[in-house]
């Protein structure tokens, strides 16, 4: 493998590997270490079918079936389709508004996610340049750069995260096709408490684990004080030196760390500019510290 860092706060491109082949144990550990070090990994020029894509993602942990249980590949409920396209009779092909707002996937779940894996099969292009970039912010750096007094305040604290918060924000957007969550969906994903500071399973370092999409309040704290601190944390994450943006190319497989980053999908494309991606969500189900050494 050939690993080329972006030189930014996050990101590296990995070449010289065909993800359709089963990763050797050595390559698997190399990818895990790179994921911890760089946060966002791009494997360009990949071509494989759904079973091989699912097998690659599953190597890193169990795959989640999204609570909405919509728009998945036939016989693979764990592989979601993200797309702005519709069938000739007007039915959506995939989820058209996935990830449009700063968040961390699965922070609303008691069992959190290690990583997301996306494979780009169709990328919108305008005037020779791809549109629809995905943006990331570095939560290792966000924690490191907090004032020491605030680090002390956050130590041992938890915050409540709620799946419905982000879902309802997306439902209110113009053109949204999202239905209101059913009582059963809410029952399956009730609000949960998460530590505001986590020890990252790949790096062993502290990360800030709070995001605008799902974090509601700091548990056991006066609500005004909680709102003030969360507002500060969310604005702190906006520092330009924490940001990395990925511009997609057909064939890209993008794998990102869902514990050490927050992300946001930019939907600056139209229905006439097709976008189609496969997505797998890797849950943090392995003993990663023992694997990376």
Short mmCIF file of C-alpha atoms in Angstrom, two decimals:
data_model
loop_
_atom_site.label_atom_id
_atom_site.label_comp_id
_atom_site.label_asym_id
_atom_site.label_seq_id
_atom_site.Cartn_x
_atom_site.Cartn_y
_atom_site.Cartn_z
CA UNK A 1 0.00 0.00 0.00
CA UNK A 2 1.02 3.58 -0.65
CA UNK A 3 -0.28 6.07 1.94
CA UNK A 4 -0.17 9.76 0.98
CA UNK A 5 -1.38 12.24 3.65
CA UNK A 6 -3.32 15.31 2.54
CA UNK A 7 -1.19 17.60 4.70
CA UNK A 8 -4.36 18.88 6.35
CA UNK A 9 -5.72 18.17 9.81
CA UNK A 10 -7.31 15.01 8.44
CA UNK A 11 -7.10 12.75 5.42
CA UNK A 12 -4.88 10.40 3.44
CA UNK A 13 -5.13 8.62 0.08
CA UNK A 14 -4.24 4.92 0.00
CA UNK A 15 -3.23 3.42 -3.33
CA UNK A 16 -1.81 0.11 -4.45
CA UNK A 17 -4.63 -2.00 -3.01
CA UNK A 18 -7.73 -3.65 -4.48
CA UNK A 19 -10.46 -3.72 -1.83
CA UNK A 20 -12.32 -6.45 -3.73
CA UNK A 21 -9.63 -8.84 -2.45
CA UNK A 22 -9.66 -10.03 1.13
CA UNK A 23 -7.30 -7.88 3.21
CA UNK A 24 -4.34 -9.70 4.67
CA UNK A 25 -3.91 -9.42 8.43
CA UNK A 26 -0.98 -7.06 7.88
CA UNK A 27 -2.93 -4.81 5.50
CA UNK A 28 -5.92 -4.83 7.84
CA UNK A 29 -3.77 -3.57 10.72
CA UNK A 30 -2.15 -0.97 8.46
CA UNK A 31 -5.57 0.41 7.46
CA UNK A 32 -6.71 0.49 11.11
CA UNK A 33 -3.59 2.41 12.17
CA UNK A 34 -4.03 4.82 9.25
CA UNK A 35 -7.68 5.36 10.18
CA UNK A 36 -6.63 6.37 13.68
CA UNK A 37 -3.79 8.56 12.45
CA UNK A 38 -5.52 10.34 9.55
CA UNK A 39 -9.23 10.05 10.38
CA UNK A 40 -10.39 9.97 6.73
CA UNK A 41 -9.04 7.48 4.19
CA UNK A 42 -9.68 7.53 0.42
CA UNK A 43 -9.10 4.40 -1.66
CA UNK A 44 -9.48 5.67 -5.26
CA UNK A 45 -10.48 3.66 -8.32
CA UNK A 46 -12.25 0.80 -6.55
CA UNK A 47 -14.68 -1.45 -8.41
CA UNK A 48 -16.58 -4.20 -6.66
CA UNK A 49 -20.09 -5.52 -6.22
CA UNK A 50 -22.20 -5.31 -3.08
CA UNK A 51 -21.08 -8.65 -1.52
CA UNK A 52 -17.39 -7.70 -1.75
CA UNK A 53 -18.09 -4.17 -0.49
CA UNK A 54 -19.96 -5.58 2.51
CA UNK A 55 -17.15 -8.08 3.17
CA UNK A 56 -14.53 -5.30 3.22
CA UNK A 57 -16.55 -3.17 5.65
CA UNK A 58 -17.46 -6.15 7.85
CA UNK A 59 -13.78 -6.90 8.40
CA UNK A 60 -13.64 -3.90 10.75
CA UNK A 61 -16.70 -4.72 12.88
CA UNK A 62 -20.37 -5.65 12.76
CA UNK A 63 -22.45 -3.68 10.26
CA UNK A 64 -25.45 -1.68 11.42
CA UNK A 65 -28.91 -1.87 9.84
CA UNK A 66 -30.21 1.69 9.88
CA UNK A 67 -33.20 2.25 12.15
CA UNK A 68 -35.20 3.73 9.25
CA UNK A 69 -34.61 0.45 7.33
CA UNK A 70 -35.07 2.07 3.92
CA UNK A 71 -33.15 2.17 0.64
CA UNK A 72 -30.82 -0.79 1.01
CA UNK A 73 -29.26 -3.11 -1.54
CA UNK A 74 -31.29 -6.26 -2.28
CA UNK A 75 -30.44 -9.00 0.26
CA UNK A 76 -28.09 -6.60 2.08
CA UNK A 77 -30.11 -4.55 4.60
CA UNK A 78 -26.84 -3.34 6.13
CA UNK A 79 -25.79 -1.64 2.86
CA UNK A 80 -27.73 1.59 2.42
CA UNK A 81 -28.16 3.45 -0.88
CA UNK A 82 -27.56 7.21 -0.85
CA UNK A 83 -28.89 8.85 -4.01
CA UNK A 84 -30.80 11.83 -5.37
CA UNK A 85 -32.23 9.79 -8.25
CA UNK A 86 -35.82 8.61 -8.75
CA UNK A 87 -37.31 5.74 -10.75
CA UNK A 88 -39.40 6.43 -13.89
CA UNK A 89 -42.54 6.25 -11.74
CA UNK A 90 -41.15 8.86 -9.34
CA UNK A 91 -40.01 6.68 -6.45
CA UNK A 92 -36.71 7.59 -4.76
CA UNK A 93 -33.81 5.22 -5.42
CA UNK A 94 -32.01 6.03 -2.18
CA UNK A 95 -31.86 8.40 0.76
CA UNK A 96 -31.43 11.82 -0.85
CA UNK A 97 -30.51 13.96 2.16
CA UNK A 98 -28.14 11.77 4.16
CA UNK A 99 -25.73 13.56 6.43
CA UNK A 100 -26.59 17.14 5.54
CA UNK A 101 -25.63 18.84 8.78
CA UNK A 102 -22.76 18.45 11.23
CA UNK A 103 -23.06 15.21 13.19
CA UNK A 104 -21.41 11.97 14.29
CA UNK A 105 -23.18 8.84 13.10
CA UNK A 106 -24.45 6.55 15.84
CA UNK A 107 -23.69 8.92 18.72
CA UNK A 108 -27.42 8.46 19.40
CA UNK A 109 -26.86 4.73 19.97
CA UNK A 110 -25.59 2.99 23.08
CA UNK A 111 -23.36 0.92 20.79
CA UNK A 112 -21.34 3.52 18.88
CA UNK A 113 -19.83 3.29 15.39
CA UNK A 114 -16.14 2.99 14.58
CA UNK A 115 -16.37 4.06 10.94
CA UNK A 116 -18.41 4.81 7.86
CA UNK A 117 -17.54 3.34 4.47
CA UNK A 118 -18.94 4.89 1.25
CA UNK A 119 -18.38 3.74 -2.34
CA UNK A 120 -19.09 6.34 -5.02
CA UNK A 121 -20.75 4.88 -8.13
CA UNK A 122 -22.10 8.16 -9.55
CA UNK A 123 -20.73 11.60 -8.68
CA UNK A 124 -22.34 14.90 -9.77
CA UNK A 125 -19.99 16.98 -11.91
CA UNK A 126 -20.42 20.59 -13.01
CA UNK A 127 -18.08 22.39 -15.40
CA UNK A 128 -15.55 19.61 -15.01
CA UNK A 129 -15.50 19.74 -11.19
CA UNK A 130 -17.28 17.38 -8.83
CA UNK A 131 -19.87 18.84 -6.48
CA UNK A 132 -21.37 17.34 -3.35
CA UNK A 133 -18.24 17.26 -1.20
CA UNK A 134 -18.16 15.69 2.26
CA UNK A 135 -16.61 17.75 5.05
CA UNK A 136 -14.94 16.57 8.25
CA UNK A 137 -13.65 18.13 11.47
CA UNK A 138 -10.93 16.71 13.67
CA UNK A 139 -12.17 15.92 17.20
CA UNK A 140 -8.73 14.86 18.43
CA UNK A 141 -7.52 18.39 17.66
CA UNK A 142 -10.74 19.95 18.96
CA UNK A 143 -10.17 18.36 22.35
CA UNK A 144 -6.45 19.17 22.43
CA UNK A 145 -7.16 22.86 21.77
CA UNK A 146 -9.80 23.30 24.49
CA UNK A 147 -8.90 25.56 27.42
CA UNK A 148 -7.57 23.49 30.32
CA UNK A 149 -10.31 24.83 32.60
CA UNK A 150 -12.99 23.55 30.21
CA UNK A 151 -11.28 20.17 29.90
CA UNK A 152 -11.55 19.96 33.69
CA UNK A 153 -15.26 20.92 33.55
CA UNK A 154 -15.99 18.23 30.95
CA UNK A 155 -14.06 15.50 32.72
CA UNK A 156 -16.38 12.64 33.68
CA UNK A 157 -19.42 14.43 32.26
CA UNK A 158 -21.98 12.87 29.93
CA UNK A 159 -24.44 14.38 27.46
CA UNK A 160 -27.74 13.14 26.08
CA UNK A 161 -27.89 12.34 22.35
CA UNK A 162 -31.18 11.86 20.52
CA UNK A 163 -31.73 10.35 17.06
CA UNK A 164 -35.01 12.24 16.63
CA UNK A 165 -33.29 15.65 16.93
CA UNK A 166 -31.40 15.36 13.64
CA UNK A 167 -34.22 13.45 11.92
CA UNK A 168 -36.69 16.26 12.63
CA UNK A 169 -34.24 18.94 11.44
CA UNK A 170 -33.91 17.06 8.15
CA UNK A 171 -37.70 16.59 7.85
CA UNK A 172 -38.19 20.38 7.96
CA UNK A 173 -35.92 21.00 4.98
CA UNK A 174 -37.61 21.90 1.67
CA UNK A 175 -38.23 18.84 -0.49
CA UNK A 176 -37.62 16.32 2.32
CA UNK A 177 -39.20 12.91 1.75
CA UNK A 178 -38.61 11.77 5.33
CA UNK A 179 -41.69 10.59 7.21
CA UNK A 180 -42.13 11.25 10.90
CA UNK A 181 -40.49 8.54 13.01
CA UNK A 182 -42.89 5.85 14.12
CA UNK A 183 -43.31 4.95 17.78
CA UNK A 184 -41.50 1.68 17.04
CA UNK A 185 -38.52 3.49 15.50
CA UNK A 186 -38.34 5.80 18.52
CA UNK A 187 -38.52 2.80 20.84
CA UNK A 188 -35.61 1.18 19.05
CA UNK A 189 -33.47 4.34 19.31
CA UNK A 190 -34.29 6.11 22.59
CA UNK A 191 -32.11 9.01 23.81
CA UNK A 192 -28.81 7.84 25.32
CA UNK A 193 -26.04 9.41 27.39
CA UNK A 194 -22.50 9.51 26.02
CA UNK A 195 -19.26 10.73 27.61
CA UNK A 196 -18.33 14.22 26.42
CA UNK A 197 -14.71 13.09 26.27
CA UNK A 198 -13.83 9.58 25.04
CA UNK A 199 -10.57 7.67 24.86
CA UNK A 200 -10.22 6.78 21.19
CA UNK A 201 -9.94 2.98 20.68
CA UNK A 202 -7.31 3.32 17.93
CA UNK A 203 -5.13 6.15 19.20
CA UNK A 204 -5.58 5.96 22.96
CA UNK A 205 -5.97 9.77 22.98
CA UNK A 206 -8.88 11.87 24.21
CA UNK A 207 -11.44 13.09 21.68
CA UNK A 208 -14.32 15.54 22.06
CA UNK A 209 -17.53 13.55 21.56
CA UNK A 210 -20.28 16.13 21.07
CA UNK A 211 -21.95 17.18 17.83
CA UNK A 212 -24.68 19.65 16.79
CA UNK A 213 -26.75 16.96 15.08
CA UNK A 214 -27.58 14.73 18.03
CA UNK A 215 -26.26 16.23 21.29
CA UNK A 216 -29.12 17.68 23.36
CA UNK A 217 -27.75 18.76 26.76
CA UNK A 218 -25.10 18.00 29.35
CA UNK A 219 -26.55 15.65 31.92
CA UNK A 220 -27.02 16.91 35.47
CA UNK A 221 -26.15 20.51 34.58
CA UNK A 222 -28.32 23.61 34.68
CA UNK A 223 -29.84 23.89 31.20
CA UNK A 224 -28.61 27.45 30.62
CA UNK A 225 -25.08 26.45 31.60
CA UNK A 226 -25.34 23.37 29.43
CA UNK A 227 -26.52 25.39 26.42
CA UNK A 228 -23.67 27.87 26.90
CA UNK A 229 -21.00 25.16 27.01
CA UNK A 230 -22.43 23.20 24.09
CA UNK A 231 -22.69 26.36 22.01
CA UNK A 232 -19.02 27.04 22.75
CA UNK A 233 -18.01 23.48 21.86
CA UNK A 234 -19.90 23.56 18.56
CA UNK A 235 -18.39 26.93 17.58
CA UNK A 236 -14.95 25.72 18.67
CA UNK A 237 -15.28 22.79 16.24
CA UNK A 238 -15.66 25.28 13.37
CA UNK A 239 -12.00 26.30 13.44
CA UNK A 240 -10.62 26.27 9.89
CA UNK A 241 -7.55 24.27 10.90
CA UNK A 242 -9.77 21.37 12.04
CA UNK A 243 -11.51 21.10 8.61
CA UNK A 244 -10.92 18.72 5.72
CA UNK A 245 -13.24 18.47 2.68
CA UNK A 246 -13.27 15.50 0.30
CA UNK A 247 -14.17 16.03 -3.36
CA UNK A 248 -15.51 12.79 -4.77
CA UNK A 249 -14.49 10.88 -7.89
CA UNK A 250 -16.31 7.82 -9.25
CA UNK A 251 -14.71 4.73 -7.73
CA UNK A 252 -13.65 6.39 -4.49
CA UNK A 253 -14.12 4.37 -1.34
CA UNK A 254 -14.05 6.76 1.59
CA UNK A 255 -13.63 5.37 5.08
CA UNK A 256 -13.79 7.72 8.03
CA UNK A 257 -13.42 7.55 11.78
CA UNK A 258 -16.81 8.09 13.43
CA UNK A 259 -15.34 8.59 16.90
CA UNK A 260 -12.61 11.12 16.12
CA UNK A 261 -14.49 13.24 13.56
CA UNK A 262 -17.78 14.98 12.87
CA UNK A 263 -18.95 15.25 9.26
CA UNK A 264 -21.34 17.09 6.96
CA UNK A 265 -22.54 16.36 3.40
CA UNK A 266 -22.84 19.37 1.06
CA UNK A 267 -25.86 18.98 -1.25
CA UNK A 268 -24.93 21.59 -3.88
CA UNK A 269 -26.19 19.46 -6.80
CA UNK A 270 -29.52 19.09 -8.59
CA UNK A 271 -31.71 16.15 -9.63
CA UNK A 272 -30.15 16.45 -13.09
CA UNK A 273 -26.71 15.77 -11.57
CA UNK A 274 -26.82 12.10 -10.49
CA UNK A 275 -25.31 10.92 -7.21
CA UNK A 276 -25.29 7.27 -6.13
CA UNK A 277 -23.30 5.73 -3.30
CA UNK A 278 -23.26 2.56 -1.25
CA UNK A 279 -22.86 3.02 2.49
CA UNK A 280 -21.89 0.72 5.33
CA UNK A 281 -21.78 1.66 9.00
CA UNK A 282 -19.14 -0.23 10.99
CA UNK A 283 -19.97 -0.60 14.67
CA UNK A 284 -17.17 -0.50 17.26
CA UNK A 285 -17.39 -4.21 18.13
CA UNK A 286 -13.73 -5.34 18.09
CA UNK A 287 -10.83 -4.92 20.51
CA UNK A 288 -9.09 -2.36 18.32
CA UNK A 289 -6.30 -1.46 20.76
CA UNK A 290 -5.05 -5.06 20.71
CA UNK A 291 -5.23 -5.12 16.90
CA UNK A 292 -3.19 -1.96 16.32
CA UNK A 293 -0.69 -2.75 19.10
#
